Coordinates of C-alpha atoms in Angstrom, one line a residue:
X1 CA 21.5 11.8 6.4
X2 CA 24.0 13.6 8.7
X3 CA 27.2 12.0 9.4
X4 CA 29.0 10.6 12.6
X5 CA 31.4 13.2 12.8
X6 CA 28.1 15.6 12.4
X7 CA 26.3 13.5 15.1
X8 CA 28.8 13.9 17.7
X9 CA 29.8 17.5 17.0
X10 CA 25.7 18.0 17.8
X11 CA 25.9 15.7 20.7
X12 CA 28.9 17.3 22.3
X13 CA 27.6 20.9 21.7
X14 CA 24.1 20.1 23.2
X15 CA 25.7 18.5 26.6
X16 CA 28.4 21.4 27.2
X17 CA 26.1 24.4 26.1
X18 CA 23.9 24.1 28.8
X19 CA 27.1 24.3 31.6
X20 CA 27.4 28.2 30.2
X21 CA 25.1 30.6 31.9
X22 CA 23.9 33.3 30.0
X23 CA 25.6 35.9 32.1
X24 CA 29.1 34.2 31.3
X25 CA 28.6 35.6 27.4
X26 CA 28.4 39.1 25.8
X27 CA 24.7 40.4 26.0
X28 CA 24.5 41.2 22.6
X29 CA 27.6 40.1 20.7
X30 CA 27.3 36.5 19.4
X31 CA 30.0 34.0 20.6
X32 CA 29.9 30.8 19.7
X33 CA 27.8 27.5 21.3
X34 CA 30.4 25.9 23.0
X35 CA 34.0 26.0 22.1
X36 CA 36.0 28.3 19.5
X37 CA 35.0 31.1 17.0
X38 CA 36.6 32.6 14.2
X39 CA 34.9 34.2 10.9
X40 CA 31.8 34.8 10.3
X41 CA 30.7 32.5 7.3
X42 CA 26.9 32.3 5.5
X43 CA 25.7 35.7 6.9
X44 CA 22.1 35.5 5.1
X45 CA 18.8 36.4 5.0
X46 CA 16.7 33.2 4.1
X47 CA 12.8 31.9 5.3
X48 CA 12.1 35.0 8.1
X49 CA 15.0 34.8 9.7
X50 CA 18.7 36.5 9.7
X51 CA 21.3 33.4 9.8
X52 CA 24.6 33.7 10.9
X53 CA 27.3 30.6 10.9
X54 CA 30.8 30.9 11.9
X55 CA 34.0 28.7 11.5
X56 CA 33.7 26.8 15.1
X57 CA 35.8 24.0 16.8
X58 CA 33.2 22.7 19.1
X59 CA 35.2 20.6 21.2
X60 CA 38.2 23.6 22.4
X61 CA 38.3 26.7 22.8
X62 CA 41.4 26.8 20.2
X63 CA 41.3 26.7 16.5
X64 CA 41.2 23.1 15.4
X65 CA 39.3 21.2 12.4
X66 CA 36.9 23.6 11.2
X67 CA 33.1 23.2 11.3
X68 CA 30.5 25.4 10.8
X69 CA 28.2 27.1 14.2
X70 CA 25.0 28.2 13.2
X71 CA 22.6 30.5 14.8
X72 CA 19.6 33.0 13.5
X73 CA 18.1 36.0 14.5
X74 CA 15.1 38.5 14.5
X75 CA 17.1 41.5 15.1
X76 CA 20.4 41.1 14.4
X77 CA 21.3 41.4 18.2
X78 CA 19.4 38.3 20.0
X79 CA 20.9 35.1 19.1
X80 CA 19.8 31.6 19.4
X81 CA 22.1 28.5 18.5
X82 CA 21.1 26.4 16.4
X83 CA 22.8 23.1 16.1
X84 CA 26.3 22.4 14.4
X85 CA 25.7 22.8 10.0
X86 CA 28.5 21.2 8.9
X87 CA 31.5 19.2 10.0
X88 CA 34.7 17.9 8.4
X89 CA 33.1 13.8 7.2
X90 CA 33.8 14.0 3.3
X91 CA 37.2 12.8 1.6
X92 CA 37.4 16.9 0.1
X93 CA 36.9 18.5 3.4
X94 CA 38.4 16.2 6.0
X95 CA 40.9 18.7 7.1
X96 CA 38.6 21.2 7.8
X97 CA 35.2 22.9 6.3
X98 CA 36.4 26.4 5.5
X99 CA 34.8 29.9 5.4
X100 CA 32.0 30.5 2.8
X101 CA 28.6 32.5 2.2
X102 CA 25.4 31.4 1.5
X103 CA 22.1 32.1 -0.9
X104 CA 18.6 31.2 -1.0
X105 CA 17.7 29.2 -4.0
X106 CA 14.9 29.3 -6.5
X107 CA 13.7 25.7 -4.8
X108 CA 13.1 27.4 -1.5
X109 CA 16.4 25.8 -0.4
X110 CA 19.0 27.7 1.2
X111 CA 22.7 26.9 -0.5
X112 CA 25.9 27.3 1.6
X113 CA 28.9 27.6 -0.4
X114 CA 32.8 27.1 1.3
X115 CA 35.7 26.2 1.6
X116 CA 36.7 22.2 1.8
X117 CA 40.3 21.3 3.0
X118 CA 42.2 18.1 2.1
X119 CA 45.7 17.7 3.3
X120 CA 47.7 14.6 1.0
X121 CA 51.2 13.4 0.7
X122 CA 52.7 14.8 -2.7
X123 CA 55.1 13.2 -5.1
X124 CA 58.4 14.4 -2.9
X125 CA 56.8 13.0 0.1
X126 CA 55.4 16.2 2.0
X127 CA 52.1 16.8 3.2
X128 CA 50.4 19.5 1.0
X129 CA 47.1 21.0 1.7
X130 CA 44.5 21.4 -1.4
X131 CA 41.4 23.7 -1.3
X132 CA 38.2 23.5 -3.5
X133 CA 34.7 25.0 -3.4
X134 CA 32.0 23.0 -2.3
X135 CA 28.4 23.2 -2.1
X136 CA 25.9 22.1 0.7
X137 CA 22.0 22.9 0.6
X138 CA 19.1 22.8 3.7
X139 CA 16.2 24.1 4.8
X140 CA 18.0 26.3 7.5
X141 CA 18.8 24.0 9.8
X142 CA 19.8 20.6 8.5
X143 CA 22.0 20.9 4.9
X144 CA 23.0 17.9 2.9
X145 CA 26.6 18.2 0.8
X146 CA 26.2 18.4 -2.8
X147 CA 27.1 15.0 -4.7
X148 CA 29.0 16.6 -7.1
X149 CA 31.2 18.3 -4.6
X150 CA 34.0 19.7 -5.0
X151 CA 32.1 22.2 -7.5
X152 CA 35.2 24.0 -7.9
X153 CA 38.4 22.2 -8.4
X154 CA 42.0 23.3 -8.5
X155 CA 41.8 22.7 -12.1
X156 CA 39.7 25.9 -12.1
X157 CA 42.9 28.1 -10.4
X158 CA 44.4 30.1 -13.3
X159 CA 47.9 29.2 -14.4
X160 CA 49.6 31.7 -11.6
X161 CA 47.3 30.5 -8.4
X162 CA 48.2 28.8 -5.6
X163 CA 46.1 25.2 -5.1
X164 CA 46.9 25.8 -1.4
X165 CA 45.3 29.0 -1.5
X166 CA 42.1 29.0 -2.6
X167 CA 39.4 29.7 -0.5
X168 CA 36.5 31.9 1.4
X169 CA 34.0 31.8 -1.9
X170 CA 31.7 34.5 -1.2
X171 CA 28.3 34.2 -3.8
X172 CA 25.7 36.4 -4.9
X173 CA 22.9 36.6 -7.4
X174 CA 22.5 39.2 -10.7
X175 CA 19.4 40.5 -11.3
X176 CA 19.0 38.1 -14.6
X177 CA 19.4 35.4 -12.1
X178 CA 22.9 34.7 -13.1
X179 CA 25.4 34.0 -10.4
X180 CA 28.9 35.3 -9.1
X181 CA 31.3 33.8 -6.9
X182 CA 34.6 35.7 -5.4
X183 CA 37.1 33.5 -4.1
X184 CA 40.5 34.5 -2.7
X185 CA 43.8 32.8 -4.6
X186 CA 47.5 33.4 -4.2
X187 CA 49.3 34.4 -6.8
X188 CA 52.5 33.4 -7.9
X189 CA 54.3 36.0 -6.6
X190 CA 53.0 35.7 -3.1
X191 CA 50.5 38.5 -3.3
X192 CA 46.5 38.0 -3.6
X193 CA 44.1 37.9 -6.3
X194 CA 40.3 37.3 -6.5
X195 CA 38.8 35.1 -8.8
X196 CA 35.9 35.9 -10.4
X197 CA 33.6 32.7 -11.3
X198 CA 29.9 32.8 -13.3
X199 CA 27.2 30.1 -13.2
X200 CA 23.5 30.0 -14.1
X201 CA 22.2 27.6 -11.6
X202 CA 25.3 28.2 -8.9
X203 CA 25.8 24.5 -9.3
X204 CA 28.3 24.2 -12.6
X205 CA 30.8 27.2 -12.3
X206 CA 33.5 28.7 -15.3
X207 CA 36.0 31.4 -14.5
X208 CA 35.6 34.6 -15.6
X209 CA 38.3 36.8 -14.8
X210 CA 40.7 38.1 -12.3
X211 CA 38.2 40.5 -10.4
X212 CA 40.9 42.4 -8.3
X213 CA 44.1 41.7 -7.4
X214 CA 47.0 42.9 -4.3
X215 CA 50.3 44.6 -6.4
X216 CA 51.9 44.2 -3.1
X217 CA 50.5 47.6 -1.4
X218 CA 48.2 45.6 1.1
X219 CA 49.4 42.9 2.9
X220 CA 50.0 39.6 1.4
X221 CA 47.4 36.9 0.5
X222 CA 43.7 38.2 0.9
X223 CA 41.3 36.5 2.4
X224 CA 37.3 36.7 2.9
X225 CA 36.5 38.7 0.0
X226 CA 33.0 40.6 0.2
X227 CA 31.9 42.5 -2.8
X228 CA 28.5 44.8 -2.7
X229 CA 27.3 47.6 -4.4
X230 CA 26.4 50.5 -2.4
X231 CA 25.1 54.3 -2.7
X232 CA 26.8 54.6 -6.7
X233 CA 29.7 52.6 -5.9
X234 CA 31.0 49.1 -5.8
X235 CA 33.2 48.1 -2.5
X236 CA 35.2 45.3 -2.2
X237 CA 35.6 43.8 1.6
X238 CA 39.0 42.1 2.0
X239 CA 41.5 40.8 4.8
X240 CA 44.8 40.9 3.8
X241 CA 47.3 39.2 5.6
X242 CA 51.1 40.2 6.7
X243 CA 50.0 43.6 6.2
X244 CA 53.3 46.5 7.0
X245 CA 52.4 49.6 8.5
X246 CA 51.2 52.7 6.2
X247 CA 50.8 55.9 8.5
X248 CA 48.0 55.4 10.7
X249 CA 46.0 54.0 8.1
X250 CA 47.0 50.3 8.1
X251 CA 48.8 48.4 10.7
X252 CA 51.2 45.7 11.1
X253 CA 49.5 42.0 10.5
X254 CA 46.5 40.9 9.8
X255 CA 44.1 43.8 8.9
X256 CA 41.1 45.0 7.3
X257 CA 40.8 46.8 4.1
X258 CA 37.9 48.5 2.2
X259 CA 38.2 49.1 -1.5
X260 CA 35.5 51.5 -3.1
X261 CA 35.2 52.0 -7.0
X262 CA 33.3 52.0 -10.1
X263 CA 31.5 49.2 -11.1
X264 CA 29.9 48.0 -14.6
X265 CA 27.6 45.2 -14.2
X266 CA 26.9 44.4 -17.7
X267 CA 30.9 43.3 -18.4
X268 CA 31.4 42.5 -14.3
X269 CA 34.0 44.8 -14.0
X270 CA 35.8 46.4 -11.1
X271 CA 38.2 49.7 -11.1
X272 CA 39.8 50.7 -7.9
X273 CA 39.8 54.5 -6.6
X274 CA 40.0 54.4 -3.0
X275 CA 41.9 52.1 -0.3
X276 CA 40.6 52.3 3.5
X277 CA 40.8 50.4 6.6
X278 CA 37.3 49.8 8.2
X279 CA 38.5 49.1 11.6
X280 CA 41.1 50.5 13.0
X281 CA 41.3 49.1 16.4
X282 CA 43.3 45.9 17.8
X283 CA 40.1 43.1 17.3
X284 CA 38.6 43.2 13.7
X285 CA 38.2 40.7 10.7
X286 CA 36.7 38.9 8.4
X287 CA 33.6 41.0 7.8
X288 CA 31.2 40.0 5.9
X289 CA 28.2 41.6 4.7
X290 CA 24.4 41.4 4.2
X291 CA 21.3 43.6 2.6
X292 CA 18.6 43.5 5.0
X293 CA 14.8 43.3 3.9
X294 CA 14.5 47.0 4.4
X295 CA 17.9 47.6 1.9
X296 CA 19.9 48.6 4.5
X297 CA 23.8 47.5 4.1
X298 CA 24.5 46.0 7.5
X299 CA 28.1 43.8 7.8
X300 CA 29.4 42.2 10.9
X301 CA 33.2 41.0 11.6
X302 CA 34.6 38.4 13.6
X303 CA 36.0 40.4 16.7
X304 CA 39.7 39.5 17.3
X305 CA 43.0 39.0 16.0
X306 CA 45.6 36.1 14.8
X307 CA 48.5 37.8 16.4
X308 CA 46.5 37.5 19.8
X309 CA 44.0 34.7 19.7
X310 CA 46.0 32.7 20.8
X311 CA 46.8 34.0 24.2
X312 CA 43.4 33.4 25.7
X313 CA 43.2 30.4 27.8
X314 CA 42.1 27.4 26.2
X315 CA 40.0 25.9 29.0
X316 CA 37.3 28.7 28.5
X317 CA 34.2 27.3 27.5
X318 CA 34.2 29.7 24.8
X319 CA 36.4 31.7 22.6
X320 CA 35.9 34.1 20.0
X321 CA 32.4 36.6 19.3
X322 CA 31.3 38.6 16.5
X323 CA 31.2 42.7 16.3
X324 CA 27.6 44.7 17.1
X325 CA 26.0 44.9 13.5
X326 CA 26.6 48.2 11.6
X327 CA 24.9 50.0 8.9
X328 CA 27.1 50.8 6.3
X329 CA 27.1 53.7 3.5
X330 CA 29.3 55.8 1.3
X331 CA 29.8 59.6 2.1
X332 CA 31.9 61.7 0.8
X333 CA 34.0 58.5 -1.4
X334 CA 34.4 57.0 2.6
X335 CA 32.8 54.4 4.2
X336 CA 31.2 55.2 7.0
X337 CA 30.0 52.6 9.7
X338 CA 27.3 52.8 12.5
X339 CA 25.5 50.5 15.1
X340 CA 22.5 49.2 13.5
X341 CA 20.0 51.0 14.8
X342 CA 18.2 48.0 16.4
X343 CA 20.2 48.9 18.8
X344 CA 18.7 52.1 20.5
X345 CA 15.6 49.8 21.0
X346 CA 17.6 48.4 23.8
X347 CA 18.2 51.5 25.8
X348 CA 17.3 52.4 28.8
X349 CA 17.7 54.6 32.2
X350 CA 19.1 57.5 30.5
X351 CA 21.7 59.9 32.2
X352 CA 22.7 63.1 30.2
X353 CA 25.2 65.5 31.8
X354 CA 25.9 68.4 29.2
X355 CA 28.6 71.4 29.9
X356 CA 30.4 70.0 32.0
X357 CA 33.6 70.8 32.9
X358 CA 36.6 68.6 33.3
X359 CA 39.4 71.0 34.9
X360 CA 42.3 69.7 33.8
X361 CA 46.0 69.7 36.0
X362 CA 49.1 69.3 34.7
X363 CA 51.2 69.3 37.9
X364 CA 51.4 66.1 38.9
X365 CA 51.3 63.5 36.5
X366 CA 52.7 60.3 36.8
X367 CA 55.2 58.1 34.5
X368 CA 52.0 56.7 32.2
X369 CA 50.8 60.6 31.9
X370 CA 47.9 60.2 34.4
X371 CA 47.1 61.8 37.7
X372 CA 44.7 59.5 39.4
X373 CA 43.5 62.0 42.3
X374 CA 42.0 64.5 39.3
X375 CA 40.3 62.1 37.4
X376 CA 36.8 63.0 37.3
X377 CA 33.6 60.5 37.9
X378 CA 29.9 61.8 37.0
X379 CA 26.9 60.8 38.7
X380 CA 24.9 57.6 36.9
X381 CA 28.0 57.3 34.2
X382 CA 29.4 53.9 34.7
X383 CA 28.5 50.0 33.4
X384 CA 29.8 47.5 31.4
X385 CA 26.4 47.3 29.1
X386 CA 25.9 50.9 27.4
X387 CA 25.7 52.9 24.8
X388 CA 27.4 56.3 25.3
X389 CA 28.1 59.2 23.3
X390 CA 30.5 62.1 24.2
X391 CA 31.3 65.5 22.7
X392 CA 34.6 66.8 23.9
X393 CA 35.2 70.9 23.4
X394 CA 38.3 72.4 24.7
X395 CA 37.3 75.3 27.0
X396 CA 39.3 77.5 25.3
X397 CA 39.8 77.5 21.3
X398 CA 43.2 79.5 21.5
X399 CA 44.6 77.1 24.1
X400 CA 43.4 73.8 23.7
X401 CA 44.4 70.6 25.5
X402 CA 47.1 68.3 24.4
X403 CA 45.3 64.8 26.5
X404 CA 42.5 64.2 26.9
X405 CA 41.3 60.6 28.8
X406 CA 38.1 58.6 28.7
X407 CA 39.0 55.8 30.6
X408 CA 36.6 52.7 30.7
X409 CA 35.7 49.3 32.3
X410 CA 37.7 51.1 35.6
X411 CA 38.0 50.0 39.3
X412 CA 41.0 50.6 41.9
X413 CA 43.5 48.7 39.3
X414 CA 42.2 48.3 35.5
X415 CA 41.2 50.5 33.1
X416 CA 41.0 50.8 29.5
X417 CA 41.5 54.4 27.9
X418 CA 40.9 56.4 25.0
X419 CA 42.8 59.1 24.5
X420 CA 42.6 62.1 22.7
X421 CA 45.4 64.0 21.8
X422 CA 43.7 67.4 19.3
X423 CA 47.0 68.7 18.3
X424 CA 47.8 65.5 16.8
X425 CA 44.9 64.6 15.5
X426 CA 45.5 60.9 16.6
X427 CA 43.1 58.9 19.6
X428 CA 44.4 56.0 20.7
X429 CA 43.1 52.9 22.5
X430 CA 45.1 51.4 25.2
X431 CA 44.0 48.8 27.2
X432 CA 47.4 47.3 28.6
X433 CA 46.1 47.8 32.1
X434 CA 42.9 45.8 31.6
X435 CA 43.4 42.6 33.0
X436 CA 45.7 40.6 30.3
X437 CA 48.8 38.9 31.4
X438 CA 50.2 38.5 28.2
X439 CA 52.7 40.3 26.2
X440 CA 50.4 41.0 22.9
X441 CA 49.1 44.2 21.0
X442 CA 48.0 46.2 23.5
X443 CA 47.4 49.7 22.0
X444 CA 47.1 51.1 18.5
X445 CA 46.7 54.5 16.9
X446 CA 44.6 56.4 14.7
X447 CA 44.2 60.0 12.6
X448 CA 40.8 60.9 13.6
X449 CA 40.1 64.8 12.5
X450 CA 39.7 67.5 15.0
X451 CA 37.9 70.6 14.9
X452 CA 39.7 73.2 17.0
X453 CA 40.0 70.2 19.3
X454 CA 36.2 69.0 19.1
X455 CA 35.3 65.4 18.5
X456 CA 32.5 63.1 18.9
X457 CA 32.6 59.5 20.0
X458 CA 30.0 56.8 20.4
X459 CA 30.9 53.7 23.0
X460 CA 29.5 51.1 22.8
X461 CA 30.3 48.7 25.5
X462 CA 29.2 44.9 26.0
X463 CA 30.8 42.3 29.1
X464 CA 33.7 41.9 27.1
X465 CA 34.3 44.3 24.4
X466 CA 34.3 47.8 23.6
X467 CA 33.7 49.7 20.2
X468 CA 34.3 53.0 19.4
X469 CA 32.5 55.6 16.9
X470 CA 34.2 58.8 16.0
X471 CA 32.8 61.5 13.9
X472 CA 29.2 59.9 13.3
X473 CA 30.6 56.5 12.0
X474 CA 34.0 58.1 10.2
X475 CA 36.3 55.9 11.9
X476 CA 36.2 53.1 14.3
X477 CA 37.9 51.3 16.7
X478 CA 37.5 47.5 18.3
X479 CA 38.7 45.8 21.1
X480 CA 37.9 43.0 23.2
X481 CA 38.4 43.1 27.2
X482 CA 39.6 40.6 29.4
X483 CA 38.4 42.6 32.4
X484 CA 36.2 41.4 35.1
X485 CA 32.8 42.7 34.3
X486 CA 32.8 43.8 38.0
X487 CA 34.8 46.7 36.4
X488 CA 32.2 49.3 35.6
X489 CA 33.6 53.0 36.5
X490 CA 34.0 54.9 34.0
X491 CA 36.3 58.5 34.5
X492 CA 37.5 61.4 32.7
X493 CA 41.2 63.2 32.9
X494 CA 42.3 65.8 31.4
X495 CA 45.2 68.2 31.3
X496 CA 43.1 72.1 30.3
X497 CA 40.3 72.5 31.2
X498 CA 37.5 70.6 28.9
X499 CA 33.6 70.7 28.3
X500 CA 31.8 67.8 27.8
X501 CA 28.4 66.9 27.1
X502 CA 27.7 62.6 27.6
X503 CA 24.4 61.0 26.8
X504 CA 24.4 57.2 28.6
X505 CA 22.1 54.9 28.2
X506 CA 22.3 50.9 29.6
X507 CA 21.8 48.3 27.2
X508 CA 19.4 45.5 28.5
X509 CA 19.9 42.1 26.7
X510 CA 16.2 41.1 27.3

């Protein structure tokens, strides 16, 4: 039996959905119903069809008393909502349901596993917010809250946890039908653990052991742990918090960090060898991940940032969407990360221009760099729904040029650029000049390797967003765009003379 407060979350979602016109969203990005969006929570495969819920405040587009949006797919691309799975109505989640994952069980019932937040007044009179792990199981649409919840209490936090930080349980299944569960804890001294739990029925949980755990390298607290074995290895997903600068690798705030190492099933044991981000743009977290039916590794992330999601306005009807699928694996000890390939059945109207030159001219350049009057426009290379890739060669190997500019999502005053810069071996995104009136992160930086000054890129562009592919899947880069989708041109600058050779193709949403 659902609850009020899950009766007028549906109600309220139903009504205001249908005042959003499908050309008003992303094409192929998911965003939420109505309302706000942040991580992606349950990302499943269960009875046909892929699910995906999300931590949604249906009635703002602002963070508020989390709930969970629920929608499923075929493809991993075309969306349909599905109404409101669960909302904030018992005494252990009344301050908000929290991020999870999710599992079909042996019954045929799908079990979604989170986060439930209850704030109370403590002995010295302050409010103080506890978290526990709950349970909740359906039929993949309607789910019923276990009776027994919480199933995890803050009894279960070792003796250096933090009750208030305890969350973002992320479950999977052995192949003796044993269960794990990962949850994120604070330790003690302010940096992050993750707890490792066991259970044979994924109803009645013990601890294990400490899993893995932040010495104070990555950030602060980590949350939205992922783990997953892939190509030899295991990987551990995380989002670490307060993160300081290190190089180019990791930036200030809250980031994105992959962990690949060796992994021993039979004693559930993880050993470290390699830290990496995954994302190295301005709008990426929270990824989670999923093993398709065809064993393809395929994770998704939510597609913004706390340091700037809160500078949207909050009278959109929506807020918040999730990053195009990609297909993960393991090359050379790095992750490597690519659209899923679901994706090229959406192409169409394809323009190819190969060797071509872009003469570059240093004379007159203005204050940001640019000079407007050489930039460079091809025939049929423009739109704000594509999927491009571009191989850049300098004309000539012994004198190669310092800038190189894709610039994207261009008319007579915005743009968002990519720019290459070979003898650096950084790009960089910038997309200050894209529409936003506010004062927040703007441009970041990355070491991408280049090979006497050639690179690849993949673009991938949607209404509102733009993702970036360097080196077949090596590196990327996210960002969302408040330009008007008017904006389409697309241009290329540079300041020696550069060949390039661009495949387009437009991405129909049909």
């Amino acid at each position: 039996m659902s609850s009020q407060t899950l009766r007028e979350a549906r109600k309220y979602e139903e009504a205001l959905a249908k005042l959003i016109s499908k050309e008003d969203r992303p094409g192929f990005h998911l965003s939420p119903r109505v309302g706000w969006m942040n991580d992606p929570n349950g990302f499943s495969y269960y009875n046909g069809k892929y699910h995906m819920f999300y931590q949604y405040y249906p009635y703002e587009a602002a963070w508020g008393p989390m709930h969970w949006g629920h929608a499923v797919s075929d493809d991993l691309l075309h969306w349909e909502h599905l109404t409101c799975a669960l909302a904030p109505d018992e005494f252990y989640d009344k301050d908000g349901v929290f991020s999870g994952s999710a599992i079909g069980l042996p019954d045929g019932r799908q079990l979604l596993i989170y986060t439930g937040v209850m704030k109370r007044t403590v002995e010295n009179g302050h409010l103080k917010e506890f978290q526990t792990q709950c349970l909740a199981m359906g039929d993949g649409e309607d789910y019923e809250k276990y009776a027994n919840n919480p199933v995890l209490g803050t009894d279960a936090i070792p003796a250096n946890g933090n009750v208030e930080h305890f969350r973002d349980p992320k479950i999977w299944q052995k192949k003796d039908g044993s269960y794990r569960l990962l949850v994120a804890n604070l330790k003690d001294d302010g940096f992050g653990q993750l707890l490792l739990f066991k259970s044979k029925n994924a109803l009645n949980w013990e601890f294990e052991k400490v899993f893995a755990e932040n010495d104070g390298s990555y950030g602060l607290m980590w949350e939205c742990p992922d783990f997953f074995e892939l190509d030899g290895q295991g990987v551990i997903f995380v989002s670490p918090q307060d993160m300081l600068p290190e190089g180019f690798e990791f930036h200030n705030g809250n980031g994105n960090v992959c962990i690949i190492g060796d992994y021993d099933d039979a004693t559930d044991t993880f050993v470290p060898k390699t830290f990496q981000a995954v994302d190295y743009g301005i709008d990426f977290y929270a990824h989670q991940s999923i093993l398709t039916p065809d064993g393809r590794r395929v994770m998704i992330g939510w597609m913004q940032n706390w340091d700037t999601s809160g500078a949207h306005d909050r009278n959109l009807p929506w807020f918040g969407q999730m990053t195009v699928p990609r297909e993960l694996e393991i090359k050379n000890g790095r992750l490597y990360q690519n659209p899923i390939r679901e994706l090229e059945s959406m192409r169409k109207d394809k323009v190819e221009h190969l060797n071509t030159v872009i003469k570059g001219d240093e004379s007159v350049l203005d204050t940001e760099g640019h000079n407007p009057s050489s930039r460079v426009y091809l025939d049929g290379i423009e739109g704000r729904q594509i999927d491009m890739t571009i191989t850049i060669h300098p004309e000539n190997v012994e004198d190669i040029y310092d800038k190189f500019t894709i610039g994207l999502a261009s008319d007579s005053k915005k743009h968002t650029d990519v720019i290459f810069r070979p003898k650096e071996n950084i790009v960089k995104l910038d997309r200050k000049f894209s529409g936003s009136r506010r004062s927040i992160v703007h441009q970041r930086r990355t070491k991408v390797p280049f090979n006497n000054g050639e690179v690849k890129v993949r673009i991938i562009l949607d209404r509102f967003s733009m993702e970036l592919f360097f080196e077949d899947g090596a590196y990327a880069m996210t960002a969302t765009l408040d330009t008007d989708v008017s904006a389409k041109e697309i241009y290329f600058e540079a300041n020696k003379n550069v060949i390039i050779d661009v495949t387009k193709y437009d991405l129909s949403d049909n």
